[in-house]
Amino acid sequence: QLALGYNGLGRITGNQTTSFSNTILSAANIARISRTDIAGEIIWLLPAAVVLGIAGFWLVRARPDSTPLRAGLVMWFVWLSVAGLTFASMAGISHSYYTVVLAPALAALVAIGGWTVWQDRVEHLARTRALIVAASAVTTVLSVALLVMTGSSLAWVAVLVLMIGSVPVILLVRPDLALRPIAATAVCALVAGALGPVAFSLATSRLPHTGSGPMAGPNYGASTTELVVSTGVLGGLTGSRAISPGVVTLLTRGARHYTWAAAALGAPSASSYELATGASVLAIGGYTGADPLPSLTQFKQWVHEGRIHYFLPGGTSGGTGKPISDWVANAFRAHTIDGVTYYDLSG
């Protein structure tokens, strides 16, 4: 159900029954890549990957010793194309962090294509010059646009990118340029291409993040990504709710004697306790609380066998968690620590 339904064809069609009645390659889906969140996540080096990747394949196409290079370039182009078309066709739920799957292909095409173009400079200086200008120009323009569109404190980086990225374009148009200046300007092209994504990466690493929708960039903090460690308090997929040291101490005390130190409603709640304690926490009902595991009968059996120490109400109960929550509330006494209600099932 998850692989082929909700998280598979359902994401492409927008229909949980996986019907293909929706228009797959609609304009709205294809235009998704222009959203500032997705663009800032992944497309910084996309133009350079296309220019250098195609150029690299063209340069080695007739060389008898180039089979590994050609095979690698074909593989990465297929990777980039299939993943890109998948994202463009998704009419269902789409998160910007999905685009991380494009990163290996972009990195490989820029690296292999750039290396191949650079190796060609001795015999075909003019061609190398033209390709460096093309790759640098489109990458610089895109980086400047992305930095400005974010409307963040990183907009000033766009000025640096424009200045450094203009150097290859200005100098390499000179037909008399020798090999050594080309090397210097190629370095400028690399710096200009990397400056934008590096600035975004640094800005992301400096912000505290929580939540279930990770996003990169200077504008996405506090409620968007998966884990924050700040001032010794750790919060997880439950959002801004932090897990206090008192709760951590409670759950970890004697945890090794139980299969699960606690049971919580839904994986988002259970995962935050697991990250905070390092102990196993049973996620009742799976991610949304709707998965039929465990049943009330099975849960009672595990409690009777002494496999679960505590029960933590709240979170995503869904249809599976309600009967379990009701039974625990009727059979055990509630306790509170640091504002968190819990039930001790060991008795």
Tab-separated table of C-alpha atoms in Angstrom:
chain	number	residue	atom	x	y	z
A	1	GLN	CA	0.000	0.000	0.000
A	2	LEU	CA	2.779	2.449	0.856
A	3	ALA	CA	5.146	1.588	-1.998
A	4	LEU	CA	2.539	1.422	-4.772
A	5	GLY	CA	-0.273	3.486	-3.276
A	6	TYR	CA	0.015	6.409	-0.903
A	7	ASN	CA	3.776	6.955	-1.272
A	8	GLY	CA	4.062	5.690	-4.848
A	9	LEU	CA	1.566	6.122	-7.653
A	10	GLY	CA	-0.635	8.179	-5.365
A	11	ARG	CA	2.048	10.889	-5.233
A	12	ILE	CA	2.178	11.002	-9.025
A	13	THR	CA	-1.537	10.864	-9.786
A	14	GLY	CA	-2.837	12.717	-6.757
A	15	ASN	CA	-5.324	9.889	-6.305
A	16	GLN	CA	-4.937	7.508	-3.375
A	17	THR	CA	-6.541	4.753	-5.462
A	18	THR	CA	-3.655	5.138	-7.967
A	19	SER	CA	-5.987	5.934	-10.864
A	20	PHE	CA	-4.341	7.726	-13.789
A	21	SER	CA	-7.358	9.917	-14.416
A	22	ASN	CA	-5.379	13.076	-13.614
A	23	THR	CA	-3.375	14.939	-16.232
A	24	ILE	CA	0.154	13.816	-15.457
A	25	LEU	CA	2.396	16.370	-17.190
A	26	SER	CA	0.290	19.413	-16.434
A	27	ALA	CA	1.674	22.935	-16.631
A	28	ALA	CA	1.203	23.389	-12.894
A	29	ASN	CA	3.322	20.330	-12.143
A	30	ILE	CA	6.127	21.274	-14.521
A	31	ALA	CA	6.178	24.835	-13.151
A	32	ARG	CA	6.787	23.447	-9.671
A	33	ILE	CA	10.540	23.649	-10.219
A	34	SER	CA	10.281	27.449	-10.328
A	35	ARG	CA	9.031	27.586	-6.739
A	36	THR	CA	11.660	29.334	-4.664
A	37	ASP	CA	11.803	26.521	-2.118
A	38	ILE	CA	12.464	23.787	-4.682
A	39	ALA	CA	14.741	25.949	-6.816
A	40	GLY	CA	16.829	26.895	-3.791
A	41	GLU	CA	17.042	23.241	-2.787
A	42	ILE	CA	18.542	21.729	-5.918
A	43	ILE	CA	18.805	23.546	-9.266
A	44	TRP	CA	21.887	25.729	-8.671
A	45	LEU	CA	24.129	23.536	-10.833
A	46	LEU	CA	21.464	22.168	-13.183
A	47	PRO	CA	22.455	24.355	-16.195
A	48	ALA	CA	26.141	23.587	-15.715
A	49	ALA	CA	25.374	19.854	-15.432
A	50	VAL	CA	23.461	19.897	-18.718
A	51	VAL	CA	26.040	21.994	-20.616
A	52	LEU	CA	29.110	20.168	-19.323
A	53	GLY	CA	27.500	16.718	-19.386
A	54	ILE	CA	26.430	16.999	-23.025
A	55	ALA	CA	29.777	18.548	-23.981
A	56	GLY	CA	31.669	15.795	-22.199
A	57	PHE	CA	29.748	13.060	-24.005
A	58	TRP	CA	30.279	14.777	-27.373
A	59	LEU	CA	34.015	15.137	-26.813
A	60	VAL	CA	34.606	11.471	-25.950
A	61	ARG	CA	32.018	9.869	-28.225
A	62	ALA	CA	34.553	8.637	-30.804
A	63	ARG	CA	37.440	7.775	-28.502
A	64	PRO	CA	38.018	4.004	-28.285
A	65	ASP	CA	39.112	4.214	-24.646
A	66	SER	CA	36.131	6.251	-23.492
A	67	THR	CA	33.604	3.476	-22.844
A	68	PRO	CA	33.586	3.960	-19.029
A	69	LEU	CA	33.173	7.735	-19.446
A	70	ARG	CA	30.337	7.389	-21.917
A	71	ALA	CA	28.631	4.749	-19.774
A	72	GLY	CA	28.885	6.961	-16.697
A	73	LEU	CA	27.518	10.020	-18.483
A	74	VAL	CA	24.611	8.041	-19.935
A	75	MET	CA	23.767	6.566	-16.535
A	76	TRP	CA	23.769	9.955	-14.794
A	77	PHE	CA	21.742	11.603	-17.579
A	78	VAL	CA	19.146	8.832	-17.320
A	79	TRP	CA	19.122	9.258	-13.518
A	80	LEU	CA	18.620	13.031	-13.848
A	81	SER	CA	15.950	12.708	-16.553
A	82	VAL	CA	13.855	10.015	-14.852
A	83	ALA	CA	13.912	11.729	-11.465
A	84	GLY	CA	13.252	15.153	-13.009
A	85	LEU	CA	10.300	13.909	-15.045
A	86	THR	CA	8.906	12.165	-11.976
A	87	PHE	CA	8.949	15.397	-9.981
A	88	ALA	CA	7.462	17.315	-12.914
A	89	SER	CA	4.607	14.816	-13.244
A	90	MET	CA	3.639	14.612	-9.567
A	91	ALA	CA	0.065	15.759	-9.086
A	92	GLY	CA	-0.093	14.509	-5.498
A	93	ILE	CA	1.788	15.414	-2.324
A	94	SER	CA	5.250	16.771	-3.086
A	95	HIS	CA	7.900	17.929	-0.630
A	96	SER	CA	10.919	19.914	-1.737
A	97	TYR	CA	13.305	17.594	0.086
A	98	TYR	CA	12.462	14.822	-2.403
A	99	THR	CA	14.764	16.606	-4.848
A	100	VAL	CA	17.818	15.425	-2.900
A	101	VAL	CA	17.740	12.404	-5.225
A	102	LEU	CA	18.915	14.709	-8.048
A	103	ALA	CA	22.103	15.695	-6.214
A	104	PRO	CA	24.277	12.677	-7.158
A	105	ALA	CA	23.456	13.058	-10.859
A	106	LEU	CA	24.122	16.809	-10.861
A	107	ALA	CA	27.419	16.372	-9.027
A	108	ALA	CA	28.585	13.580	-11.337
A	109	LEU	CA	27.670	15.379	-14.571
A	110	VAL	CA	29.389	18.596	-13.504
A	111	ALA	CA	32.493	16.700	-12.364
A	112	ILE	CA	32.838	14.294	-15.314
A	113	GLY	CA	31.785	16.814	-17.939
A	114	GLY	CA	33.934	19.589	-16.490
A	115	TRP	CA	36.992	17.332	-16.313
A	116	THR	CA	36.491	16.161	-19.916
A	117	VAL	CA	36.117	19.717	-21.206
A	118	TRP	CA	39.232	20.793	-19.317
A	119	GLN	CA	41.272	17.899	-20.751
A	120	ASP	CA	40.357	19.140	-24.235
A	121	ARG	CA	41.852	22.609	-23.732
A	122	VAL	CA	45.320	21.874	-25.194
A	123	GLU	CA	44.075	20.765	-28.598
A	124	HIS	CA	40.927	22.889	-28.806
A	125	LEU	CA	41.437	26.054	-26.805
A	126	ALA	CA	38.638	28.007	-28.463
A	127	ARG	CA	36.112	25.246	-27.789
A	128	THR	CA	37.121	24.980	-24.143
A	129	ARG	CA	36.830	28.756	-23.834
A	130	ALA	CA	33.314	28.744	-25.287
A	131	LEU	CA	32.119	25.932	-23.026
A	132	ILE	CA	33.521	27.578	-19.878
A	133	VAL	CA	31.814	30.836	-20.839
A	134	ALA	CA	28.480	29.077	-21.465
A	135	ALA	CA	28.511	27.047	-18.253
A	136	SER	CA	29.690	29.972	-16.134
A	137	ALA	CA	27.226	32.460	-17.601
A	138	VAL	CA	24.078	30.368	-17.113
A	139	THR	CA	25.152	29.254	-13.634
A	140	THR	CA	25.926	32.813	-12.554
A	141	VAL	CA	22.607	34.173	-13.812
A	142	LEU	CA	20.676	31.383	-12.097
A	143	SER	CA	22.551	31.799	-8.799
A	144	VAL	CA	21.939	35.546	-8.747
A	145	ALA	CA	18.243	35.007	-9.488
A	146	LEU	CA	17.867	32.416	-6.720
A	147	LEU	CA	19.663	34.559	-4.144
A	148	VAL	CA	17.511	37.576	-4.982
A	149	MET	CA	14.240	35.607	-5.102
A	150	THR	CA	14.678	34.270	-1.591
A	151	GLY	CA	14.342	37.802	-0.256
A	152	SER	CA	16.615	36.913	2.615
A	153	SER	CA	19.761	38.236	4.201
A	154	LEU	CA	21.742	36.284	1.615
A	155	ALA	CA	20.776	38.660	-1.176
A	156	TRP	CA	24.122	40.427	-0.786
A	157	VAL	CA	25.868	37.228	-1.871
A	158	ALA	CA	24.307	37.770	-5.303
A	159	VAL	CA	26.593	40.767	-5.808
A	160	LEU	CA	29.684	38.635	-5.150
A	161	VAL	CA	28.427	35.873	-7.432
A	162	LEU	CA	27.770	38.382	-10.218
A	163	MET	CA	31.198	39.979	-9.868
A	164	ILE	CA	33.158	36.704	-9.731
A	165	GLY	CA	31.015	34.992	-12.360
A	166	SER	CA	31.515	37.843	-14.800
A	167	VAL	CA	35.279	37.322	-14.859
A	168	PRO	CA	35.225	34.177	-17.049
A	169	VAL	CA	32.692	35.722	-19.411
A	170	ILE	CA	34.712	38.923	-19.833
A	171	LEU	CA	38.178	37.393	-20.112
A	172	LEU	CA	37.432	34.256	-22.084
A	173	VAL	CA	35.855	36.090	-24.992
A	174	ARG	CA	39.345	37.332	-25.870
A	175	PRO	CA	40.677	35.112	-28.678
A	176	ASP	CA	44.305	35.647	-27.644
A	177	LEU	CA	43.864	34.313	-24.112
A	178	ALA	CA	46.627	31.888	-23.146
A	179	LEU	CA	46.352	28.688	-21.107
A	180	ARG	CA	47.371	30.160	-17.777
A	181	PRO	CA	44.687	32.917	-17.699
A	182	ILE	CA	42.157	30.267	-18.672
A	183	ALA	CA	43.087	28.299	-15.561
A	184	ALA	CA	42.558	31.379	-13.376
A	185	THR	CA	39.226	32.187	-14.941
A	186	ALA	CA	38.109	28.555	-14.642
A	187	VAL	CA	38.735	28.843	-10.904
A	188	CYS	CA	36.544	31.966	-10.865
A	189	ALA	CA	33.816	30.009	-12.649
A	190	LEU	CA	33.997	27.248	-10.024
A	191	VAL	CA	33.874	29.743	-7.145
A	192	ALA	CA	30.925	31.611	-8.647
A	193	GLY	CA	29.027	28.365	-9.213
A	194	ALA	CA	29.606	27.090	-5.686
A	195	LEU	CA	29.147	30.342	-3.767
A	196	GLY	CA	25.341	30.346	-3.811
A	197	PRO	CA	24.734	26.744	-2.669
A	198	VAL	CA	27.543	26.982	-0.119
A	199	ALA	CA	25.951	30.111	1.385
A	200	PHE	CA	22.597	28.304	1.514
A	201	SER	CA	24.192	25.285	3.184
A	202	LEU	CA	25.893	27.397	5.833
A	203	ALA	CA	22.676	29.311	6.514
A	204	THR	CA	20.785	26.035	6.899
A	205	SER	CA	23.305	24.553	9.330
A	206	ARG	CA	23.136	27.641	11.550
A	207	LEU	CA	19.353	27.509	12.061
A	208	PRO	CA	17.481	25.310	14.543
A	209	HIS	CA	14.926	23.145	12.753
A	210	THR	CA	12.016	20.914	13.765
A	211	GLY	CA	9.043	19.432	11.944
A	212	SER	CA	8.468	16.835	9.245
A	213	GLY	CA	9.167	18.880	6.104
A	214	PRO	CA	12.906	19.566	5.882
A	215	MET	CA	13.828	22.588	3.765
A	216	ALA	CA	17.174	24.221	3.075
A	217	GLY	CA	17.895	27.921	3.054
A	218	PRO	CA	17.992	30.927	5.354
A	219	ASN	CA	14.210	31.392	5.478
A	220	TYR	CA	13.240	27.975	6.801
A	221	GLY	CA	13.915	27.480	10.493
A	222	ALA	CA	12.129	26.436	13.681
A	223	SER	CA	9.170	24.483	12.227
A	224	THR	CA	10.346	22.813	9.046
A	225	THR	CA	13.027	20.166	9.410
A	226	GLU	CA	13.401	17.041	11.371
A	227	LEU	CA	15.653	17.556	14.348
A	228	VAL	CA	16.982	20.338	16.550
A	229	VAL	CA	19.471	20.118	19.362
A	230	SER	CA	19.517	23.386	21.279
A	231	THR	CA	20.562	24.222	24.837
A	232	GLY	CA	20.475	20.557	25.755
A	233	VAL	CA	16.797	20.104	24.868
A	234	LEU	CA	15.943	17.977	21.947
A	235	GLY	CA	12.823	18.246	19.907
A	236	GLY	CA	11.775	16.107	16.979
A	237	LEU	CA	8.929	15.512	14.571
A	238	THR	CA	6.389	16.669	17.135
A	239	GLY	CA	7.250	20.262	16.214
A	240	SER	CA	8.087	22.850	18.837
A	241	ARG	CA	7.370	20.583	21.815
A	242	ALA	CA	10.688	19.798	23.505
A	243	ILE	CA	11.362	16.706	25.595
A	244	SER	CA	12.555	17.689	29.043
A	245	PRO	CA	15.482	16.082	30.872
A	246	GLY	CA	13.010	14.736	33.454
A	247	VAL	CA	11.094	12.805	30.797
A	248	VAL	CA	14.350	11.508	29.314
A	249	THR	CA	15.462	10.256	32.721
A	250	LEU	CA	12.094	8.584	33.315
A	251	LEU	CA	12.089	6.706	30.013
A	252	THR	CA	15.707	5.588	30.132
A	253	ARG	CA	15.581	4.270	33.704
A	254	GLY	CA	15.438	0.483	33.412
A	255	ALA	CA	14.803	0.625	29.666
A	256	ARG	CA	17.103	-2.338	29.007
A	257	HIS	CA	14.659	-4.642	30.820
A	258	TYR	CA	11.874	-3.957	28.307
A	259	THR	CA	11.388	-4.502	24.581
A	260	TRP	CA	9.994	-0.981	24.428
A	261	ALA	CA	10.787	1.685	27.001
A	262	ALA	CA	7.452	3.266	26.096
A	263	ALA	CA	4.603	3.202	23.593
A	264	ALA	CA	3.414	6.384	21.882
A	265	LEU	CA	0.647	7.192	19.437
A	266	GLY	CA	2.021	7.554	15.921
A	267	ALA	CA	5.579	7.480	14.599
A	268	PRO	CA	6.068	11.289	14.741
A	269	SER	CA	5.583	11.227	18.504
A	270	ALA	CA	7.452	7.971	19.086
A	271	SER	CA	10.460	9.049	17.001
A	272	SER	CA	11.020	12.218	19.011
A	273	TYR	CA	11.147	10.181	22.228
A	274	GLU	CA	13.517	7.681	20.613
A	275	LEU	CA	15.851	10.436	19.426
A	276	ALA	CA	15.871	12.013	22.863
A	277	THR	CA	16.432	8.820	24.853
A	278	GLY	CA	18.159	6.367	22.549
A	279	ALA	CA	15.678	3.742	23.736
A	280	SER	CA	13.100	1.823	21.683
A	281	VAL	CA	9.618	3.340	21.630
A	282	LEU	CA	6.668	1.525	20.078
A	283	ALA	CA	4.856	3.622	17.438
A	284	ILE	CA	1.199	2.653	17.721
A	285	GLY	CA	-0.584	2.889	14.364
A	286	GLY	CA	2.468	3.731	12.272
A	287	TYR	CA	3.036	7.218	10.887
A	288	THR	CA	-0.529	8.552	10.905
A	289	GLY	CA	-1.919	6.225	13.549
A	290	ALA	CA	-4.103	4.456	10.991
A	291	ASP	CA	-2.011	1.309	10.456
A	292	PRO	CA	-3.660	-1.684	12.196
A	293	LEU	CA	-0.683	-2.518	14.397
A	294	PRO	CA	-0.721	-3.418	17.151
A	295	SER	CA	-4.303	-4.448	17.763
A	296	LEU	CA	-5.761	-3.899	21.228
A	297	THR	CA	-5.485	-7.647	21.894
A	298	GLN	CA	-1.828	-7.709	20.874
A	299	PHE	CA	-1.052	-4.608	22.939
A	300	LYS	CA	-2.668	-6.160	26.015
A	301	GLN	CA	-0.604	-9.300	25.510
A	302	TRP	CA	2.650	-7.318	25.304
A	303	VAL	CA	1.744	-5.428	28.474
A	304	HIS	CA	0.925	-8.697	30.242
A	305	GLU	CA	4.322	-10.081	29.158
A	306	GLY	CA	6.068	-7.034	30.617
A	307	ARG	CA	7.464	-5.857	27.292
A	308	ILE	CA	6.273	-2.206	27.510
A	309	HIS	CA	7.215	0.040	30.430
A	310	TYR	CA	5.284	3.287	29.852
A	311	PHE	CA	2.439	4.566	27.717
A	312	LEU	CA	2.552	8.177	26.454
A	313	PRO	CA	-0.814	9.568	25.310
A	314	GLY	CA	-1.172	12.384	22.807
A	315	GLY	CA	0.315	12.455	19.329
A	316	THR	CA	-1.488	11.038	16.307
A	317	SER	CA	-3.962	8.469	17.546
A	318	GLY	CA	-5.805	7.606	14.310
A	319	GLY	CA	-8.156	4.630	14.371
A	320	THR	CA	-5.675	2.227	15.954
A	321	GLY	CA	-4.676	4.252	18.981
A	322	LYS	CA	-8.069	5.188	20.407
A	323	PRO	CA	-9.105	1.778	21.786
A	324	ILE	CA	-5.597	1.304	23.203
A	325	SER	CA	-5.652	4.760	24.813
A	326	ASP	CA	-9.096	4.127	26.296
A	327	TRP	CA	-8.034	0.776	27.726
A	328	VAL	CA	-4.839	2.182	29.267
A	329	ALA	CA	-6.737	5.118	30.801
A	330	ASN	CA	-9.226	2.749	32.421
A	331	ALA	CA	-6.732	0.134	33.579
A	332	PHE	CA	-3.828	2.265	34.857
A	333	ARG	CA	-3.328	5.445	36.844
A	334	ALA	CA	-2.067	8.562	35.100
A	335	HIS	CA	1.085	10.360	36.285
A	336	THR	CA	2.627	13.649	35.233
A	337	ILE	CA	6.248	14.733	34.932
A	338	ASP	CA	7.296	18.129	33.577
A	339	GLY	CA	3.805	18.595	32.165
A	340	VAL	CA	3.848	15.249	30.304
A	341	THR	CA	1.221	12.629	31.167
A	342	TYR	CA	2.363	9.017	31.288
A	343	TYR	CA	1.118	5.624	32.473
A	344	ASP	CA	3.345	3.036	34.130
A	345	LEU	CA	2.358	-0.324	32.592
A	346	SER	CA	4.842	-2.407	34.569
A	347	GLY	CA	2.337	-3.028	37.359
